[in-house]
Short mmCIF file of C-alpha atoms in Angstrom, two decimals:
data_model
loop_
_atom_site.label_atom_id
_atom_site.label_comp_id
_atom_site.label_asym_id
_atom_site.label_seq_id
_atom_site.Cartn_x
_atom_site.Cartn_y
_atom_site.Cartn_z
CA MET A 1 0.25 -6.14 19.20
CA SER A 2 3.64 -7.14 17.95
CA SER A 3 3.71 -5.95 14.34
CA ARG A 4 2.24 -2.53 15.10
CA GLU A 5 4.68 -2.11 17.96
CA ASP A 6 7.51 -2.99 15.57
CA SER A 7 6.72 -0.05 13.28
CA ASP A 8 9.06 2.88 13.77
CA PRO A 9 7.08 5.82 15.17
CA SER A 10 10.12 8.11 14.94
CA THR A 11 10.09 7.83 11.14
CA GLY A 12 6.32 7.66 10.84
CA ASP A 13 6.67 4.50 8.76
CA PRO A 14 3.59 2.32 8.96
CA PRO A 15 4.09 -1.40 9.53
CA PRO A 16 4.27 -3.69 6.51
CA VAL A 17 0.97 -5.42 5.84
CA LEU A 18 -0.32 -8.47 3.97
CA LEU A 19 -3.83 -8.28 2.54
CA ASP A 20 -5.89 -11.38 1.83
CA VAL A 21 -7.66 -11.97 -1.48
CA MET A 22 -10.76 -10.03 -0.37
CA CYS A 23 -8.85 -6.77 0.12
CA GLY A 24 -7.27 -5.95 -3.25
CA LYS A 25 -8.64 -2.41 -3.61
CA LEU A 26 -7.53 -1.63 -0.06
CA ALA A 27 -3.96 -2.57 -1.02
CA THR A 28 -3.83 0.25 -3.57
CA TYR A 29 -5.06 2.84 -1.05
CA LEU A 30 -2.58 1.68 1.58
CA ARG A 31 0.31 1.91 -0.91
CA ILE A 32 -0.70 5.51 -1.63
CA CYS A 33 -0.59 6.07 2.14
CA GLY A 34 3.01 4.83 2.24
CA TYR A 35 2.42 1.24 3.35
CA ASP A 36 4.47 -1.69 2.14
CA ALA A 37 1.23 -3.51 1.29
CA ALA A 38 1.67 -7.00 -0.12
CA TYR A 39 -1.47 -8.45 -1.71
CA ALA A 40 -2.03 -12.20 -1.57
CA LEU A 41 -3.09 -12.59 -5.21
CA ASP A 42 -0.01 -10.65 -6.40
CA ARG A 43 1.98 -13.38 -4.68
CA GLY A 44 -0.22 -16.20 -6.00
CA ILE A 45 -1.38 -17.13 -2.51
CA GLU A 46 -4.92 -18.03 -1.51
CA ALA A 47 -4.49 -20.72 1.15
CA ASP A 48 -4.85 -19.51 4.74
CA ASP A 49 -1.84 -21.48 6.01
CA ARG A 50 0.40 -19.92 3.35
CA LEU A 51 -0.90 -16.43 4.22
CA LEU A 52 -0.08 -16.97 7.89
CA SER A 53 3.38 -18.31 7.04
CA LEU A 54 4.14 -15.37 4.77
CA ALA A 55 2.93 -12.84 7.34
CA ALA A 56 5.21 -14.43 9.95
CA ALA A 57 8.22 -14.76 7.63
CA GLU A 58 8.02 -11.13 6.48
CA GLY A 59 6.85 -9.58 9.77
CA ARG A 60 3.62 -8.29 8.23
CA VAL A 61 0.31 -7.41 9.86
CA LEU A 62 -2.37 -9.58 8.24
CA LEU A 63 -5.44 -7.66 7.07
CA THR A 64 -8.38 -9.92 6.34
CA ARG A 65 -12.16 -10.05 6.10
CA ASP A 66 -11.99 -13.71 7.14
CA ARG A 67 -12.78 -13.66 10.87
CA GLU A 68 -11.70 -17.28 11.32
CA LEU A 69 -8.32 -16.58 9.70
CA ALA A 70 -7.80 -13.52 11.91
CA ASP A 71 -8.66 -15.57 15.01
CA ARG A 72 -6.22 -18.34 13.96
CA ALA A 73 -3.28 -15.98 13.39
CA PRO A 74 -1.92 -15.69 16.97
CA SER A 75 -2.24 -19.41 17.66
CA ALA A 76 -0.59 -20.31 14.33
CA ASP A 77 2.33 -17.97 15.06
CA PRO A 78 2.51 -15.59 18.03
CA ALA A 79 4.51 -13.15 15.87
CA VAL A 80 1.58 -12.66 13.47
CA ASP A 81 -0.70 -9.75 14.22
CA ALA A 82 -4.03 -9.81 12.37
CA VAL A 83 -6.63 -7.09 11.94
CA PRO A 84 -10.09 -8.42 11.10
CA LEU A 85 -12.08 -6.19 8.77
CA THR A 86 -15.85 -6.41 8.61
CA GLU A 87 -16.65 -3.85 5.95
CA ARG A 88 -16.76 -4.41 2.18
CA ASP A 89 -16.38 -0.75 1.10
CA VAL A 90 -12.76 0.38 0.91
CA LEU A 91 -13.37 3.71 2.66
CA ASP A 92 -15.12 1.90 5.51
CA GLN A 93 -12.17 -0.52 5.67
CA LEU A 94 -9.81 2.46 5.95
CA ARG A 95 -11.91 3.75 8.85
CA GLU A 96 -11.60 0.34 10.52
CA LEU A 97 -7.82 0.41 10.13
CA ASP A 98 -7.62 3.91 11.56
CA ALA A 99 -9.72 2.78 14.55
CA ALA A 100 -7.35 -0.20 14.97
CA GLY A 101 -4.38 2.17 15.31
CA LEU A 102 -3.00 1.89 11.78
CA PRO A 103 -2.47 5.41 10.38
CA VAL A 104 -4.47 6.24 7.27
CA GLU A 105 -3.23 9.43 5.69
CA LEU A 106 -1.81 10.37 2.34
CA ALA A 107 1.98 10.23 2.20
CA ASP A 108 3.75 13.51 1.38
CA GLU A 109 5.37 11.76 -1.56
CA PRO A 110 4.73 8.35 -3.08
CA THR A 111 6.98 5.62 -1.70
CA ARG A 112 5.33 2.48 -3.13
CA CYS A 113 3.92 1.58 -6.53
CA GLY A 114 0.13 1.39 -6.43
CA ALA A 115 0.22 -1.40 -9.02
CA CYS A 116 2.95 -3.78 -7.82
CA ASN A 117 4.04 -2.46 -4.38
CA GLY A 118 7.62 -1.90 -5.56
CA PRO A 119 9.55 1.09 -4.22
CA VAL A 120 9.40 4.26 -6.29
CA GLU A 121 12.23 6.68 -7.05
CA ARG A 122 11.89 10.37 -7.75
CA VAL A 123 12.51 11.48 -11.32
CA ALA A 124 13.10 15.22 -11.10
CA SER A 125 14.46 15.83 -14.60
CA PRO A 126 14.29 14.29 -18.05
CA GLU A 127 17.72 12.82 -17.38
CA THR A 128 18.98 10.66 -14.55
CA ASP A 129 22.73 10.33 -13.97
CA GLY A 130 23.30 12.06 -17.31
CA SER A 131 21.29 9.40 -19.16
CA PRO A 132 17.93 10.17 -20.80
CA VAL A 133 14.97 8.69 -18.97
CA ASP A 134 12.72 6.41 -21.03
CA ARG A 135 9.54 8.37 -20.46
CA PRO A 136 6.21 6.64 -21.31
CA ASP A 137 3.75 8.53 -23.54
CA TYR A 138 1.12 8.63 -20.76
CA VAL A 139 3.32 10.89 -18.59
CA PRO A 140 2.43 14.61 -18.90
CA ASP A 141 5.15 16.75 -20.49
CA ASP A 142 5.68 18.85 -17.36
CA VAL A 143 6.49 15.84 -15.15
CA GLY A 144 10.22 15.83 -14.59
CA PRO A 145 11.25 19.31 -15.68
CA GLY A 146 8.32 21.22 -14.15
CA ARG A 147 6.89 19.02 -11.44
CA PRO A 148 8.22 15.94 -9.69
CA GLY A 149 7.43 12.47 -10.85
CA TRP A 150 8.22 9.04 -9.47
CA ARG A 151 9.01 5.77 -11.22
CA CYS A 152 8.60 2.27 -9.82
CA THR A 153 11.95 0.53 -9.62
CA GLU A 154 10.30 -2.85 -10.22
CA CYS A 155 7.58 -2.43 -12.88
CA GLY A 156 8.59 0.94 -14.35
CA GLN A 157 5.19 2.63 -13.89
CA TRP A 158 5.34 6.41 -13.44
CA PHE A 159 3.41 8.48 -10.89
CA TRP A 160 2.88 12.20 -10.33
CA LYS A 161 0.60 14.36 -8.24
CA GLY A 162 -2.43 15.13 -10.37
CA GLY A 163 -6.19 14.68 -10.36
CA HIS A 164 -6.09 11.12 -9.00
CA TRP A 165 -3.81 12.18 -6.13
CA ASP A 166 -6.23 15.02 -5.30
CA ASP A 167 -9.24 12.67 -5.44
CA VAL A 168 -7.61 10.20 -3.05
CA ALA A 169 -6.60 13.06 -0.73
CA ALA A 170 -10.21 14.29 -0.63
CA ARG A 171 -11.53 10.79 0.14
CA LEU A 172 -9.01 10.32 2.94
CA ASP A 173 -9.78 13.77 4.37
CA ASP A 174 -13.43 12.71 4.66
CA LEU A 175 -12.50 9.80 6.92
#
């Protein structure tokens, strides 16, 4: 299928995806796995025709629980690859994606913001380029000087490997 073939296996980068309105929780998991995972509601899109147009314009694989929409994708635009999902549970959906040839494994380091899908940058010290970093109160004191942290370049949210990272890793290992 075209979009999966367009991913770069030499870098291990998964293909960019677009998730319909029924797959919001899945978007967060895929972002943690290193996917550029656009979510329809984040873009204010619900109409099927607009989803198909966006998937084609941005070269994204469409992930949907709407069988009719998935079936329409290739006839609407041959460049659009769609993966129909049948499951409601996010872990079962991840199993479906893995079976469809889309890799589902935790990234070594975060690359995308779980909240907004923006790219994240590593913040390895309390200062960046000699300027103090505006560190939110929710960030543990050892993030930056003692352990790496990442900050979304679009929304500013911070991330670090902690309990949530370990929980997601354990769930993915069980797949």
